[in-house]
Amino acid sequence: AKSGDIVLLHDPYDTSVEAALQTIDVLSEQGYEFVTLEELFSNAGVTPQAGHFYLRADEEVPW
């Protein structure tokens, strides 16, 4: 992960939540900050468009 990246986590299994919490802890220790998508796009000066697919706050790909 790098600045501006979107990391999407799902919880289909009982162990998914624990894995997500561990991932968040590790990335936090490495200096990563977790924000809402609204904050991410606002900080990047980007207005997300409905129906568009974003890999990063500043990188959109065709859907």
mmCIF file with all atom_site columns, C-alpha atoms in Angstrom, residues 1-62:
data_model
loop_
_atom_site.group_PDB
_atom_site.id
_atom_site.type_symbol
_atom_site.label_atom_id
_atom_site.label_alt_id
_atom_site.label_comp_id
_atom_site.label_asym_id
_atom_site.label_entity_id
_atom_site.label_seq_id
_atom_site.pdbx_PDB_ins_code
_atom_site.Cartn_x
_atom_site.Cartn_y
_atom_site.Cartn_z
_atom_site.occupancy
_atom_site.B_iso_or_equiv
_atom_site.pdbx_formal_charge
_atom_site.auth_seq_id
_atom_site.auth_comp_id
_atom_site.auth_asym_id
_atom_site.auth_atom_id
_atom_site.pdbx_PDB_model_num
ATOM 1  C CA . ALA A 1 1  ? 0.000   0.000   0.000   1.00 0.00 ? 1  ALA A CA 1
ATOM 2  C CA . LYS A 1 2  ? 1.126   3.541   -0.678  1.00 0.00 ? 2  LYS A CA 1
ATOM 3  C CA . SER A 1 3  ? -0.302  7.001   -0.085  1.00 0.00 ? 3  SER A CA 1
ATOM 4  C CA . GLY A 1 4  ? -3.677  7.379   -1.743  1.00 0.00 ? 4  GLY A CA 1
ATOM 5  C CA . ASP A 1 5  ? -4.232  3.655   -2.213  1.00 0.00 ? 5  ASP A CA 1
ATOM 6  C CA . ILE A 1 6  ? -7.620  2.159   -1.506  1.00 0.00 ? 6  ILE A CA 1
ATOM 7  C CA . VAL A 1 7  ? -7.508  -1.042  0.506   1.00 0.00 ? 7  VAL A CA 1
ATOM 8  C CA . LEU A 1 8  ? -10.859 -2.813  0.522   1.00 0.00 ? 8  LEU A CA 1
ATOM 9  C CA . LEU A 1 9  ? -11.449 -5.416  3.209   1.00 0.00 ? 9  LEU A CA 1
ATOM 10 C CA . HIS A 1 10 ? -14.306 -7.922  3.369   1.00 0.00 ? 10 HIS A CA 1
ATOM 11 C CA . ASP A 1 11 ? -15.395 -10.202 6.197   1.00 0.00 ? 11 ASP A CA 1
ATOM 12 C CA . PRO A 1 12 ? -16.823 -13.396 4.645   1.00 0.00 ? 12 PRO A CA 1
ATOM 13 C CA . TYR A 1 13 ? -15.194 -15.662 7.257   1.00 0.00 ? 13 TYR A CA 1
ATOM 14 C CA . ASP A 1 14 ? -14.909 -15.552 11.027  1.00 0.00 ? 14 ASP A CA 1
ATOM 15 C CA . THR A 1 15 ? -11.141 -15.133 10.683  1.00 0.00 ? 15 THR A CA 1
ATOM 16 C CA . SER A 1 16 ? -11.471 -12.200 8.257   1.00 0.00 ? 16 SER A CA 1
ATOM 17 C CA . VAL A 1 17 ? -12.123 -9.645  10.977  1.00 0.00 ? 17 VAL A CA 1
ATOM 18 C CA . GLU A 1 18 ? -9.045  -10.706 12.961  1.00 0.00 ? 18 GLU A CA 1
ATOM 19 C CA . ALA A 1 19 ? -6.930  -10.647 9.786   1.00 0.00 ? 19 ALA A CA 1
ATOM 20 C CA . ALA A 1 20 ? -8.212  -7.161  8.945   1.00 0.00 ? 20 ALA A CA 1
ATOM 21 C CA . LEU A 1 21 ? -7.414  -5.899  12.449  1.00 0.00 ? 21 LEU A CA 1
ATOM 22 C CA . GLN A 1 22 ? -3.891  -7.340  12.232  1.00 0.00 ? 22 GLN A CA 1
ATOM 23 C CA . THR A 1 23 ? -3.387  -5.753  8.804   1.00 0.00 ? 23 THR A CA 1
ATOM 24 C CA . ILE A 1 24 ? -4.538  -2.387  10.123  1.00 0.00 ? 24 ILE A CA 1
ATOM 25 C CA . ASP A 1 25 ? -2.181  -2.692  13.117  1.00 0.00 ? 25 ASP A CA 1
ATOM 26 C CA . VAL A 1 26 ? 0.817   -3.518  10.899  1.00 0.00 ? 26 VAL A CA 1
ATOM 27 C CA . LEU A 1 27 ? 0.111   -0.709  8.437   1.00 0.00 ? 27 LEU A CA 1
ATOM 28 C CA . SER A 1 28 ? -0.506  1.759   11.292  1.00 0.00 ? 28 SER A CA 1
ATOM 29 C CA . GLU A 1 29 ? 2.867   0.830   12.802  1.00 0.00 ? 29 GLU A CA 1
ATOM 30 C CA . GLN A 1 30 ? 4.423   1.589   9.403   1.00 0.00 ? 30 GLN A CA 1
ATOM 31 C CA . GLY A 1 31 ? 2.920   5.089   9.502   1.00 0.00 ? 31 GLY A CA 1
ATOM 32 C CA . TYR A 1 32 ? -0.165  4.584   7.371   1.00 0.00 ? 32 TYR A CA 1
ATOM 33 C CA . GLU A 1 33 ? -3.253  6.595   8.229   1.00 0.00 ? 33 GLU A CA 1
ATOM 34 C CA . PHE A 1 34 ? -6.765  5.277   7.754   1.00 0.00 ? 34 PHE A CA 1
ATOM 35 C CA . VAL A 1 35 ? -9.450  7.645   6.501   1.00 0.00 ? 35 VAL A CA 1
ATOM 36 C CA . THR A 1 36 ? -12.904 7.363   5.021   1.00 0.00 ? 36 THR A CA 1
ATOM 37 C CA . LEU A 1 37 ? -13.280 7.348   1.250   1.00 0.00 ? 37 LEU A CA 1
ATOM 38 C CA . GLU A 1 38 ? -14.846 10.798  1.503   1.00 0.00 ? 38 GLU A CA 1
ATOM 39 C CA . GLU A 1 39 ? -11.732 12.100  3.298   1.00 0.00 ? 39 GLU A CA 1
ATOM 40 C CA . LEU A 1 40 ? -9.397  10.354  0.854   1.00 0.00 ? 40 LEU A CA 1
ATOM 41 C CA . PHE A 1 41 ? -10.987 11.917  -2.219  1.00 0.00 ? 41 PHE A CA 1
ATOM 42 C CA . SER A 1 42 ? -11.384 15.317  -0.567  1.00 0.00 ? 42 SER A CA 1
ATOM 43 C CA . ASN A 1 43 ? -7.709  15.389  0.468   1.00 0.00 ? 43 ASN A CA 1
ATOM 44 C CA . ALA A 1 44 ? -6.732  14.542  -3.130  1.00 0.00 ? 44 ALA A CA 1
ATOM 45 C CA . GLY A 1 45 ? -9.022  17.250  -4.550  1.00 0.00 ? 45 GLY A CA 1
ATOM 46 C CA . VAL A 1 46 ? -11.006 14.614  -6.457  1.00 0.00 ? 46 VAL A CA 1
ATOM 47 C CA . THR A 1 47 ? -14.773 14.403  -6.797  1.00 0.00 ? 47 THR A CA 1
ATOM 48 C CA . PRO A 1 48 ? -15.566 10.720  -7.336  1.00 0.00 ? 48 PRO A CA 1
ATOM 49 C CA . GLN A 1 49 ? -18.064 9.965   -10.072 1.00 0.00 ? 49 GLN A CA 1
ATOM 50 C CA . ALA A 1 50 ? -20.846 7.396   -9.777  1.00 0.00 ? 50 ALA A CA 1
ATOM 51 C CA . GLY A 1 51 ? -20.210 4.295   -11.857 1.00 0.00 ? 51 GLY A CA 1
ATOM 52 C CA . HIS A 1 52 ? -16.443 4.876   -11.977 1.00 0.00 ? 52 HIS A CA 1
ATOM 53 C CA . PHE A 1 53 ? -13.847 2.459   -10.597 1.00 0.00 ? 53 PHE A CA 1
ATOM 54 C CA . TYR A 1 54 ? -10.948 3.876   -8.578  1.00 0.00 ? 54 TYR A CA 1
ATOM 55 C CA . LEU A 1 55 ? -7.696  2.113   -7.708  1.00 0.00 ? 55 LEU A CA 1
ATOM 56 C CA . ARG A 1 56 ? -6.391  5.158   -5.855  1.00 0.00 ? 56 ARG A CA 1
ATOM 57 C CA . ALA A 1 57 ? -7.763  8.571   -5.020  1.00 0.00 ? 57 ALA A CA 1
ATOM 58 C CA . ASP A 1 58 ? -6.149  9.923   -8.184  1.00 0.00 ? 58 ASP A CA 1
ATOM 59 C CA . GLU A 1 59 ? -6.342  6.858   -10.453 1.00 0.00 ? 59 GLU A CA 1
ATOM 60 C CA . GLU A 1 60 ? -9.545  5.835   -12.146 1.00 0.00 ? 60 GLU A CA 1
ATOM 61 C CA . VAL A 1 61 ? -9.928  2.937   -14.558 1.00 0.00 ? 61 VAL A CA 1
ATOM 62 C CA . PRO A 1 62 ? -12.688 2.207   -17.092 1.00 0.00 ? 62 PRO A CA 1
#
